mmCIF file of C-alpha atoms and ligand atoms in Angstrom:
data_model
loop_
_atom_site.group_PDB
_atom_site.id
_atom_site.type_symbol
_atom_site.label_atom_id
_atom_site.label_comp_id
_atom_site.label_asym_id
_atom_site.label_seq_id
_atom_site.Cartn_x
_atom_site.Cartn_y
_atom_site.Cartn_z
ATOM 1 C CA MET A 1 26.684 -13.029 10.545
ATOM 2 C CA THR A 2 23.277 -14.023 11.934
ATOM 3 C CA GLN A 3 21.501 -16.561 9.718
ATOM 4 C CA ILE A 4 17.913 -15.414 9.089
ATOM 5 C CA ALA A 5 14.883 -17.304 7.794
ATOM 6 C CA PHE A 6 12.286 -15.017 6.161
ATOM 7 C CA ILE A 7 8.778 -16.384 5.614
ATOM 8 C CA GLY A 8 6.136 -14.407 3.670
ATOM 9 C CA LEU A 9 7.441 -12.456 0.681
ATOM 10 C CA GLY A 10 4.423 -10.380 -0.334
ATOM 11 C CA HIS A 11 4.080 -6.625 -0.841
ATOM 12 C CA MET A 12 5.939 -5.969 2.421
ATOM 13 C CA GLY A 13 8.012 -9.074 3.070
ATOM 14 C CA LEU A 14 9.860 -9.042 -0.226
ATOM 15 C CA PRO A 15 11.324 -5.526 0.062
ATOM 16 C CA MET A 16 12.046 -6.084 3.777
ATOM 17 C CA ALA A 17 13.963 -9.271 2.977
ATOM 18 C CA ARG A 18 15.793 -7.454 0.208
ATOM 19 C CA ASN A 19 17.055 -4.859 2.717
ATOM 20 C CA LEU A 20 18.383 -7.632 4.961
ATOM 21 C CA LEU A 21 20.284 -9.036 1.998
ATOM 22 C CA LYS A 22 21.680 -5.590 1.242
ATOM 23 C CA ALA A 23 22.833 -5.318 4.864
ATOM 24 C CA GLY A 24 24.773 -8.562 4.381
ATOM 25 C CA TYR A 25 22.588 -11.027 6.339
ATOM 26 C CA PRO A 26 22.588 -14.591 4.989
ATOM 27 C CA LEU A 27 18.928 -15.265 4.235
ATOM 28 C CA LYS A 28 16.864 -18.374 3.538
ATOM 29 C CA VAL A 29 13.421 -17.482 2.198
ATOM 30 C CA PHE A 30 10.040 -19.128 1.758
ATOM 31 C CA ASP A 31 6.618 -18.091 0.453
ATOM 32 C CA LEU A 32 3.695 -20.147 -0.829
ATOM 33 C CA VAL A 33 4.118 -18.175 -4.062
ATOM 34 C CA ARG A 34 7.158 -19.678 -5.769
ATOM 35 C CA SER A 35 7.882 -16.655 -7.988
ATOM 36 C CA ALA A 36 8.563 -14.475 -4.916
ATOM 37 C CA VAL A 37 11.101 -17.024 -3.655
ATOM 38 C CA ASP A 38 12.734 -17.162 -7.097
ATOM 39 C CA THR A 39 12.993 -13.363 -7.259
ATOM 40 C CA LEU A 40 14.992 -13.218 -4.027
ATOM 41 C CA ALA A 41 17.020 -16.293 -4.925
ATOM 42 C CA GLY A 42 18.131 -14.298 -7.966
ATOM 43 C CA GLU A 43 19.360 -11.596 -5.592
ATOM 44 C CA GLY A 44 21.426 -13.822 -3.318
ATOM 45 C CA ALA A 45 18.975 -15.479 -0.906
ATOM 46 C CA LEU A 46 18.835 -19.243 -0.449
ATOM 47 C CA PRO A 47 15.458 -20.559 -1.620
ATOM 48 C CA ALA A 48 13.569 -22.970 0.656
ATOM 49 C CA ALA A 49 10.889 -25.397 -0.465
ATOM 50 C CA SER A 50 8.966 -25.138 2.823
ATOM 51 C CA ALA A 51 8.831 -23.033 5.974
ATOM 52 C CA ALA A 52 10.375 -25.941 7.885
ATOM 53 C CA GLU A 53 13.318 -25.996 5.487
ATOM 54 C CA ALA A 54 13.727 -22.219 5.760
ATOM 55 C CA VAL A 55 14.170 -22.301 9.547
ATOM 56 C CA GLU A 56 16.780 -25.080 9.527
ATOM 57 C CA GLY A 57 19.997 -23.580 10.889
ATOM 58 C CA ALA A 58 18.499 -20.087 11.279
ATOM 59 C CA GLN A 59 19.275 -18.124 14.432
ATOM 60 C CA VAL A 60 16.474 -15.660 13.740
ATOM 61 C CA VAL A 61 13.120 -16.306 12.059
ATOM 62 C CA ILE A 62 11.077 -13.454 10.581
ATOM 63 C CA SER A 63 7.495 -13.834 9.342
ATOM 64 C CA MET A 64 5.357 -11.360 7.401
ATOM 65 C CA LEU A 65 1.997 -13.006 6.695
ATOM 66 C CA PRO A 66 -1.489 -11.616 6.037
ATOM 67 C CA ALA A 67 -3.516 -12.369 9.189
ATOM 68 C CA SER A 68 -3.881 -14.183 12.538
ATOM 69 C CA HIS A 69 -4.895 -17.552 11.117
ATOM 70 C CA HIS A 70 -1.858 -17.637 8.812
ATOM 71 C CA VAL A 71 0.465 -16.904 11.737
ATOM 72 C CA GLU A 72 -1.177 -19.399 14.096
ATOM 73 C CA GLY A 73 -1.178 -21.962 11.284
ATOM 74 C CA LEU A 74 2.532 -21.424 10.703
ATOM 75 C CA TYR A 75 3.774 -21.584 14.290
ATOM 76 C CA LEU A 76 1.269 -23.588 16.359
ATOM 77 C CA GLY A 77 -0.057 -27.122 16.388
ATOM 78 C CA GLU A 78 1.488 -30.506 15.712
ATOM 79 C CA ASP A 79 3.217 -29.421 12.487
ATOM 80 C CA GLY A 80 3.887 -25.873 13.729
ATOM 81 C CA LEU A 81 7.279 -24.276 13.267
ATOM 82 C CA LEU A 82 7.787 -23.773 16.995
ATOM 83 C CA LYS A 83 8.328 -27.516 17.219
ATOM 84 C CA ARG A 84 11.255 -27.138 14.797
ATOM 85 C CA ILE A 85 12.921 -23.988 16.114
ATOM 86 C CA PRO A 86 15.542 -24.838 18.772
ATOM 87 C CA ALA A 87 15.329 -23.174 22.202
ATOM 88 C CA GLY A 88 17.202 -19.895 22.470
ATOM 89 C CA ARG A 89 16.429 -18.783 18.932
ATOM 90 C CA LEU A 90 14.599 -15.547 18.187
ATOM 91 C CA VAL A 91 11.350 -15.060 16.222
ATOM 92 C CA LEU A 92 10.321 -11.645 14.910
ATOM 93 C CA GLU A 93 6.654 -11.853 13.979
ATOM 94 C CA CYS A 94 6.008 -8.735 11.865
ATOM 95 C CA SER A 95 2.481 -9.425 10.520
ATOM 96 C CA THR A 96 -0.465 -7.357 11.757
ATOM 97 C CA ILE A 97 -2.606 -9.796 13.738
ATOM 98 C CA ALA A 98 -5.020 -9.814 16.678
ATOM 99 C CA PRO A 99 -3.307 -8.927 19.963
ATOM 100 C CA GLU A 100 -4.925 -12.059 21.471
ATOM 101 C CA SER A 101 -3.472 -14.192 18.711
ATOM 102 C CA ALA A 102 -0.041 -12.622 19.229
ATOM 103 C CA LYS A 103 -0.263 -13.480 22.942
ATOM 104 C CA LYS A 104 -1.133 -17.085 22.089
ATOM 105 C CA VAL A 105 1.940 -17.408 19.870
ATOM 106 C CA HIS A 106 4.101 -15.695 22.542
ATOM 107 C CA LEU A 107 2.931 -18.209 25.130
ATOM 108 C CA ALA A 108 3.654 -21.179 22.884
ATOM 109 C CA ALA A 109 7.097 -19.753 22.039
ATOM 110 C CA ARG A 110 7.913 -19.364 25.733
ATOM 111 C CA GLU A 111 6.916 -23.008 26.357
ATOM 112 C CA HIS A 112 9.473 -24.003 23.712
ATOM 113 C CA GLY A 113 12.168 -21.706 25.128
ATOM 114 C CA VAL A 114 12.059 -19.531 21.998
ATOM 115 C CA GLU A 115 12.197 -15.743 22.326
ATOM 116 C CA LEU A 116 9.466 -14.024 20.296
ATOM 117 C CA LEU A 117 8.557 -10.414 19.584
ATOM 118 C CA ASP A 118 5.369 -9.160 17.979
ATOM 119 C CA ALA A 119 6.710 -6.438 15.709
ATOM 120 C CA PRO A 120 4.120 -5.091 13.277
ATOM 121 C CA VAL A 121 5.229 -2.275 11.020
ATOM 122 C CA SER A 122 4.040 1.002 9.614
ATOM 123 C CA GLY A 123 5.286 2.885 6.564
ATOM 124 C CA GLY A 124 3.725 0.968 3.695
ATOM 125 C CA THR A 125 5.424 -0.610 0.722
ATOM 126 C CA ALA A 126 7.423 2.566 0.063
ATOM 127 C CA GLY A 127 8.804 2.460 3.626
ATOM 128 C CA ALA A 128 9.554 -1.247 3.254
ATOM 129 C CA ALA A 129 11.505 -0.592 0.045
ATOM 130 C CA ALA A 130 13.363 2.404 1.473
ATOM 131 C CA GLY A 131 14.167 0.650 4.772
ATOM 132 C CA THR A 132 12.375 3.342 6.749
ATOM 133 C CA LEU A 133 9.653 1.291 8.448
ATOM 134 C CA THR A 134 8.472 1.926 11.982
ATOM 135 C CA PHE A 135 8.499 -1.212 14.160
ATOM 136 C CA MET A 136 6.072 -1.389 17.094
ATOM 137 C CA VAL A 137 7.422 -4.093 19.320
ATOM 138 C CA GLY A 138 5.756 -6.155 22.016
ATOM 139 C CA GLY A 139 7.712 -8.553 24.247
ATOM 140 C CA GLU A 140 10.821 -8.643 26.420
ATOM 141 C CA ALA A 141 13.152 -5.627 26.263
ATOM 142 C CA GLY A 142 16.177 -7.982 26.169
ATOM 143 C CA ALA A 143 14.868 -9.738 23.067
ATOM 144 C CA LEU A 144 14.318 -6.353 21.438
ATOM 145 C CA GLU A 145 17.954 -5.412 22.063
ATOM 146 C CA ARG A 146 19.010 -8.675 20.437
ATOM 147 C CA ALA A 147 16.809 -7.908 17.433
ATOM 148 C CA ARG A 148 17.622 -4.219 17.138
ATOM 149 C CA PRO A 149 20.339 -4.446 14.426
ATOM 150 C CA ILE A 150 18.010 -6.580 12.305
ATOM 151 C CA PHE A 151 15.103 -4.152 12.694
ATOM 152 C CA ALA A 152 17.518 -1.290 11.928
ATOM 153 C CA ALA A 153 18.350 -2.884 8.565
ATOM 154 C CA MET A 154 14.658 -2.626 7.609
ATOM 155 C CA GLY A 155 13.421 0.395 9.502
ATOM 156 C CA LYS A 156 14.101 3.798 10.955
ATOM 157 C CA ASN A 157 12.010 3.918 14.137
ATOM 158 C CA ILE A 158 11.926 1.053 16.607
ATOM 159 C CA PHE A 159 9.528 1.423 19.538
ATOM 160 C CA HIS A 160 9.132 -0.866 22.518
ATOM 161 C CA ALA A 161 5.352 -0.649 22.951
ATOM 162 C CA GLY A 162 5.224 -2.923 26.026
ATOM 163 C CA PRO A 163 4.805 -6.615 26.880
ATOM 164 C CA GLU A 164 3.584 -9.366 24.525
ATOM 165 C CA GLY A 165 0.794 -8.188 22.212
ATOM 166 C CA ALA A 166 1.506 -4.490 22.864
ATOM 167 C CA GLY A 167 3.013 -3.990 19.405
ATOM 168 C CA GLN A 168 -0.228 -5.212 17.870
ATOM 169 C CA ILE A 169 -2.328 -2.898 20.027
ATOM 170 C CA ALA A 170 -0.236 0.103 18.930
ATOM 171 C CA LYS A 171 -0.590 -1.025 15.319
ATOM 172 C CA VAL A 172 -4.408 -1.305 15.337
ATOM 173 C CA CYS A 173 -4.675 2.128 16.979
ATOM 174 C CA ASN A 174 -2.432 3.582 14.283
ATOM 175 C CA ASN A 175 -4.266 1.928 11.404
ATOM 176 C CA GLN A 176 -7.625 3.058 12.698
ATOM 177 C CA VAL A 177 -6.327 6.647 12.509
ATOM 178 C CA LEU A 178 -4.936 5.994 9.027
ATOM 179 C CA ALA A 179 -8.256 4.616 7.719
ATOM 180 C CA VAL A 180 -10.242 7.499 9.148
ATOM 181 C CA GLN A 181 -7.803 10.004 7.621
ATOM 182 C CA MET A 182 -7.930 8.253 4.250
ATOM 183 C CA ILE A 183 -11.736 8.274 4.205
ATOM 184 C CA ALA A 184 -11.915 11.913 5.330
ATOM 185 C CA THR A 185 -9.403 12.911 2.647
ATOM 186 C CA ALA A 186 -11.220 10.976 -0.094
ATOM 187 C CA GLU A 187 -14.538 12.514 0.917
ATOM 188 C CA ALA A 188 -13.078 16.056 0.877
ATOM 189 C CA MET A 189 -11.320 15.506 -2.468
ATOM 190 C CA ALA A 190 -14.623 14.417 -4.031
ATOM 191 C CA LEU A 191 -16.453 17.350 -2.446
ATOM 192 C CA GLY A 192 -13.982 19.917 -3.768
ATOM 193 C CA VAL A 193 -13.793 18.440 -7.255
ATOM 194 C CA ALA A 194 -17.607 18.201 -7.496
ATOM 195 C CA ASN A 195 -17.622 21.927 -6.805
ATOM 196 C CA GLY A 196 -15.161 22.851 -9.514
ATOM 197 C CA LEU A 197 -11.725 22.676 -7.870
ATOM 198 C CA GLU A 198 -8.703 21.151 -9.574
ATOM 199 C CA PRO A 199 -7.761 17.986 -7.613
ATOM 200 C CA ALA A 200 -4.037 18.850 -7.442
ATOM 201 C CA THR A 201 -4.768 22.405 -6.272
ATOM 202 C CA LEU A 202 -7.155 21.251 -3.567
ATOM 203 C CA ALA A 203 -4.749 18.535 -2.451
ATOM 204 C CA GLU A 204 -1.913 21.037 -2.068
ATOM 205 C CA ILE A 205 -4.042 23.590 -0.194
ATOM 206 C CA MET A 206 -5.228 20.986 2.312
ATOM 207 C CA ARG A 207 -1.740 19.457 2.621
ATOM 208 C CA GLN A 208 -0.347 22.831 3.706
ATOM 209 C CA SER A 209 -3.323 23.757 5.886
ATOM 210 C CA SER A 210 -4.885 22.449 9.065
ATOM 211 C CA GLY A 211 -6.403 19.459 7.239
ATOM 212 C CA GLY A 212 -2.904 18.226 6.358
ATOM 213 C CA ASN A 213 -2.283 14.577 7.201
ATOM 214 C CA TRP A 214 -0.182 11.557 6.153
ATOM 215 C CA THR A 215 -2.498 10.614 3.268
ATOM 216 C CA LEU A 216 -2.189 14.115 1.796
ATOM 217 C CA GLU A 217 1.589 14.041 2.288
ATOM 218 C CA LYS A 218 2.323 10.604 0.894
ATOM 219 C CA TYR A 219 -0.693 8.791 -0.449
ATOM 220 C CA ASN A 220 -3.329 10.989 -2.069
ATOM 221 C CA PRO A 221 -6.332 8.848 -3.066
ATOM 222 C CA TRP A 222 -7.261 10.950 -6.117
ATOM 223 C CA PRO A 223 -5.765 9.514 -9.350
ATOM 224 C CA GLY A 224 -3.068 11.676 -10.902
ATOM 225 C CA VAL A 225 -2.414 13.906 -7.901
ATOM 226 C CA MET A 226 0.675 11.969 -6.803
ATOM 227 C CA GLU A 227 2.573 10.188 -9.517
ATOM 228 C CA ASN A 228 3.803 7.322 -7.340
ATOM 229 C CA ALA A 229 0.705 6.801 -5.204
ATOM 230 C CA PRO A 230 -1.344 3.629 -5.833
ATOM 231 C CA ALA A 231 -4.269 5.880 -6.918
ATOM 232 C CA SER A 232 -2.226 6.889 -9.974
ATOM 233 C CA LYS A 233 -1.524 3.237 -10.821
ATOM 234 C CA GLY A 234 -5.107 1.990 -10.949
ATOM 235 C CA TYR A 235 -5.053 1.446 -7.157
ATOM 236 C CA SER A 236 -2.566 -1.405 -7.586
ATOM 237 C CA GLY A 237 0.268 -2.281 -5.194
ATOM 238 C CA GLY A 238 0.353 -0.772 -1.723
ATOM 239 C CA PHE A 239 -1.883 -1.974 1.104
ATOM 240 C CA MET A 240 -4.904 -4.020 0.121
ATOM 241 C CA ALA A 241 -8.350 -2.791 1.186
ATOM 242 C CA GLU A 242 -9.082 -6.262 2.599
ATOM 243 C CA LEU A 243 -6.068 -5.960 4.913
ATOM 244 C CA MET A 244 -7.283 -2.554 6.095
ATOM 245 C CA ALA A 245 -10.738 -4.060 6.747
ATOM 246 C CA LYS A 246 -8.984 -6.798 8.760
ATOM 247 C CA ASP A 247 -7.098 -4.202 10.838
ATOM 248 C CA LEU A 248 -10.260 -2.178 11.474
ATOM 249 C CA GLY A 249 -11.951 -5.382 12.623
ATOM 250 C CA LEU A 250 -9.035 -6.010 15.000
ATOM 251 C CA ALA A 251 -9.401 -2.461 16.340
ATOM 252 C CA GLN A 252 -13.102 -3.104 17.035
ATOM 253 C CA GLU A 253 -12.310 -6.406 18.794
ATOM 254 C CA THR A 254 -9.664 -4.651 20.871
ATOM 255 C CA ALA A 255 -12.167 -1.916 21.748
ATOM 256 C CA SER A 256 -14.705 -4.551 22.825
ATOM 257 C CA HIS A 257 -12.153 -6.077 25.199
ATOM 258 C CA SER A 258 -11.500 -2.724 26.872
ATOM 259 C CA GLY A 259 -15.037 -1.313 26.566
ATOM 260 C CA SER A 260 -13.649 1.624 24.584
ATOM 261 C CA SER A 261 -15.888 3.756 22.404
ATOM 262 C CA THR A 262 -14.543 3.926 18.816
ATOM 263 C CA PRO A 263 -17.332 5.283 16.594
ATOM 264 C CA MET A 264 -15.000 6.583 13.854
ATOM 265 C CA GLY A 265 -13.263 3.230 13.643
ATOM 266 C CA ALA A 266 -16.636 1.450 13.477
ATOM 267 C CA LEU A 267 -17.804 3.629 10.585
ATOM 268 C CA ALA A 268 -14.484 3.193 8.773
ATOM 269 C CA LEU A 269 -14.874 -0.590 9.080
ATOM 270 C CA GLN A 270 -18.384 -0.436 7.591
ATOM 271 C CA LEU A 271 -17.147 1.639 4.619
ATOM 272 C CA TYR A 272 -14.282 -0.796 3.962
ATOM 273 C CA ARG A 273 -16.707 -3.728 4.137
ATOM 274 C CA LEU A 274 -18.771 -1.995 1.427
ATOM 275 C CA LEU A 275 -15.663 -1.797 -0.748
ATOM 276 C CA LEU A 276 -15.040 -5.494 -0.234
ATOM 277 C CA LYS A 277 -18.620 -6.233 -1.322
ATOM 278 C CA GLN A 278 -17.903 -4.233 -4.491
ATOM 279 C CA GLY A 279 -15.051 -6.637 -5.266
ATOM 280 C CA LYS A 280 -12.308 -4.082 -4.497
ATOM 281 C CA GLY A 281 -10.652 -5.914 -1.604
ATOM 282 C CA LYS A 282 -7.471 -6.677 -3.536
ATOM 283 C CA GLN A 283 -6.971 -3.058 -4.561
ATOM 284 C CA ASP A 284 -5.029 -0.524 -2.517
ATOM 285 C CA PHE A 285 -6.994 0.860 0.438
ATOM 286 C CA SER A 286 -7.049 4.353 -1.132
ATOM 287 C CA VAL A 287 -9.636 2.904 -3.547
ATOM 288 C CA VAL A 288 -12.116 4.067 -0.887
ATOM 289 C CA GLN A 289 -12.047 7.241 -3.037
ATOM 290 C CA GLN A 290 -14.429 5.485 -5.442
ATOM 291 C CA LEU A 291 -17.209 5.401 -2.834
ATOM 292 C CA PHE A 292 -17.437 9.178 -3.220
ATOM 293 C CA VAL A 293 -17.398 9.634 -6.998
ATOM 294 C CA GLU A 294 -20.006 8.642 -9.583
HETATM 295 P P1 NAD B 301 0.602 -9.839 1.056
HETATM 296 O O1 NAD B 301 -0.676 -10.584 0.965
HETATM 297 O O2 NAD B 301 1.128 -9.065 -0.111
HETATM 298 O O3 NAD B 301 1.792 -10.857 1.494
HETATM 299 C C1 NAD B 301 1.634 -11.939 2.368
HETATM 300 C C2 NAD B 301 2.478 -13.091 1.828
HETATM 301 O O4 NAD B 301 2.421 -14.177 2.766
HETATM 302 C C3 NAD B 301 1.970 -13.643 0.488
HETATM 303 O O5 NAD B 301 3.036 -13.603 -0.454
HETATM 304 C C4 NAD B 301 1.539 -15.063 0.819
HETATM 305 O O6 NAD B 301 1.771 -15.972 -0.242
HETATM 306 C C5 NAD B 301 2.414 -15.378 2.009
HETATM 307 N N1 NAD B 301 1.937 -16.452 2.868
HETATM 308 C C6 NAD B 301 0.709 -16.635 3.417
HETATM 309 N N2 NAD B 301 0.699 -17.726 4.194
HETATM 310 C C7 NAD B 301 1.948 -18.254 4.128
HETATM 311 C C8 NAD B 301 2.555 -19.397 4.710
HETATM 312 N N3 NAD B 301 1.895 -20.219 5.518
HETATM 313 N N4 NAD B 301 3.856 -19.651 4.434
HETATM 314 C C9 NAD B 301 4.557 -18.823 3.609
HETATM 315 N N5 NAD B 301 4.031 -17.725 3.022
HETATM 316 C C10 NAD B 301 2.738 -17.451 3.290
HETATM 317 O O7 NAD B 301 0.472 -8.895 2.330
HETATM 318 P P2 NAD B 301 1.405 -7.625 2.708
HETATM 319 O O8 NAD B 301 0.805 -6.393 2.136
HETATM 320 O O9 NAD B 301 2.819 -7.967 2.453
HETATM 321 O O10 NAD B 301 1.109 -7.556 4.276
HETATM 322 C C11 NAD B 301 1.706 -8.475 5.190
HETATM 323 C C12 NAD B 301 1.331 -8.043 6.600
HETATM 324 O O11 NAD B 301 1.826 -6.716 6.826
HETATM 325 C C13 NAD B 301 -0.176 -7.978 6.856
HETATM 326 O O12 NAD B 301 -0.444 -8.420 8.162
HETATM 327 C C14 NAD B 301 -0.497 -6.499 6.682
HETATM 328 O O13 NAD B 301 -1.646 -6.117 7.434
HETATM 329 C C15 NAD B 301 0.773 -5.858 7.209
HETATM 330 N N6 NAD B 301 1.106 -4.525 6.659
HETATM 331 C C16 NAD B 301 0.986 -4.261 5.325
HETATM 332 C C17 NAD B 301 1.310 -2.988 4.834
HETATM 333 C C18 NAD B 301 1.211 -2.631 3.372
HETATM 334 O O14 NAD B 301 1.299 -1.434 3.036
HETATM 335 N N7 NAD B 301 1.019 -3.597 2.474
HETATM 336 C C19 NAD B 301 1.770 -2.004 5.730
HETATM 337 C C20 NAD B 301 1.937 -2.327 7.075
HETATM 338 C C21 NAD B 301 1.595 -3.591 7.532
#
């Protein structure tokens, strides 16, 4: 079976790698955080002491890192992994990064004869654990067909968004909608509760009415409304507010390139920057709720 190297075992990478193990793929794993590597080694993965060691002998390389500079740092430059991955191998770059950065890595991969797909995901940590992620893929259709069984072991929906960088463009559009919905939901929850409504009652009414949206279905920002949502666990786990701020920044950069008007996205970015200034960047992005309560 295809040998896979998996690099980046954080909130998302670890459960994604676990699903590949469950599907029977031989996996060599690396993260800068040793405990994450040890966890998966205890579940059957081969631990690697460096990214370079992880890719030795791998036919497919998957990375799930925080942001553009991590990805460029991993693959490009004199010590970059692309210098170590033999031609003909496949790289699935699943981090959410700038479309321009994704194109840069695509170009470098092509120069080395390596096939690469930008394949950011949606579905959160719960989707990563359940193997129900959505993959938004940019790159050659042929490479996507080669990768399809591997994506299918981690996700439910696999979309070919277009050529290189297109997956990232789809992802920033999606996350801009998600942030705006989260803020609108948090604002309405605070409004209703300030006027005497029970949070769970209000949440259920809106969920089943025309204000219903993904955050009301799966991720209510008010503590105690949804037992398994990060809001009910002190805003821990999930998707860090600083990563959402990063994605909103990417959406604004993308809008600047195309001259698009994105006022809701711009406001969402400003509100997330405020949260970061309050020291809440490492908490789940639903912590935006706290901007609206005393
Ligand atoms: P995270 O910070 O939990 O995990 C990133 C991991 O990468 C960390 O464990 C870190 O140690 C590791 N890392 C960084 N640089 C490395 C390097 N050079 N070599 C090896 N390991 C390295 O982040 P996450 O929540 O898992 O998110 C990963 C990506 O997925 C981000 O781009 C994020 O925007 C995107 N994403 C996250 C979610 C979510 O709900 N958390 C949902 C969809 C997409």
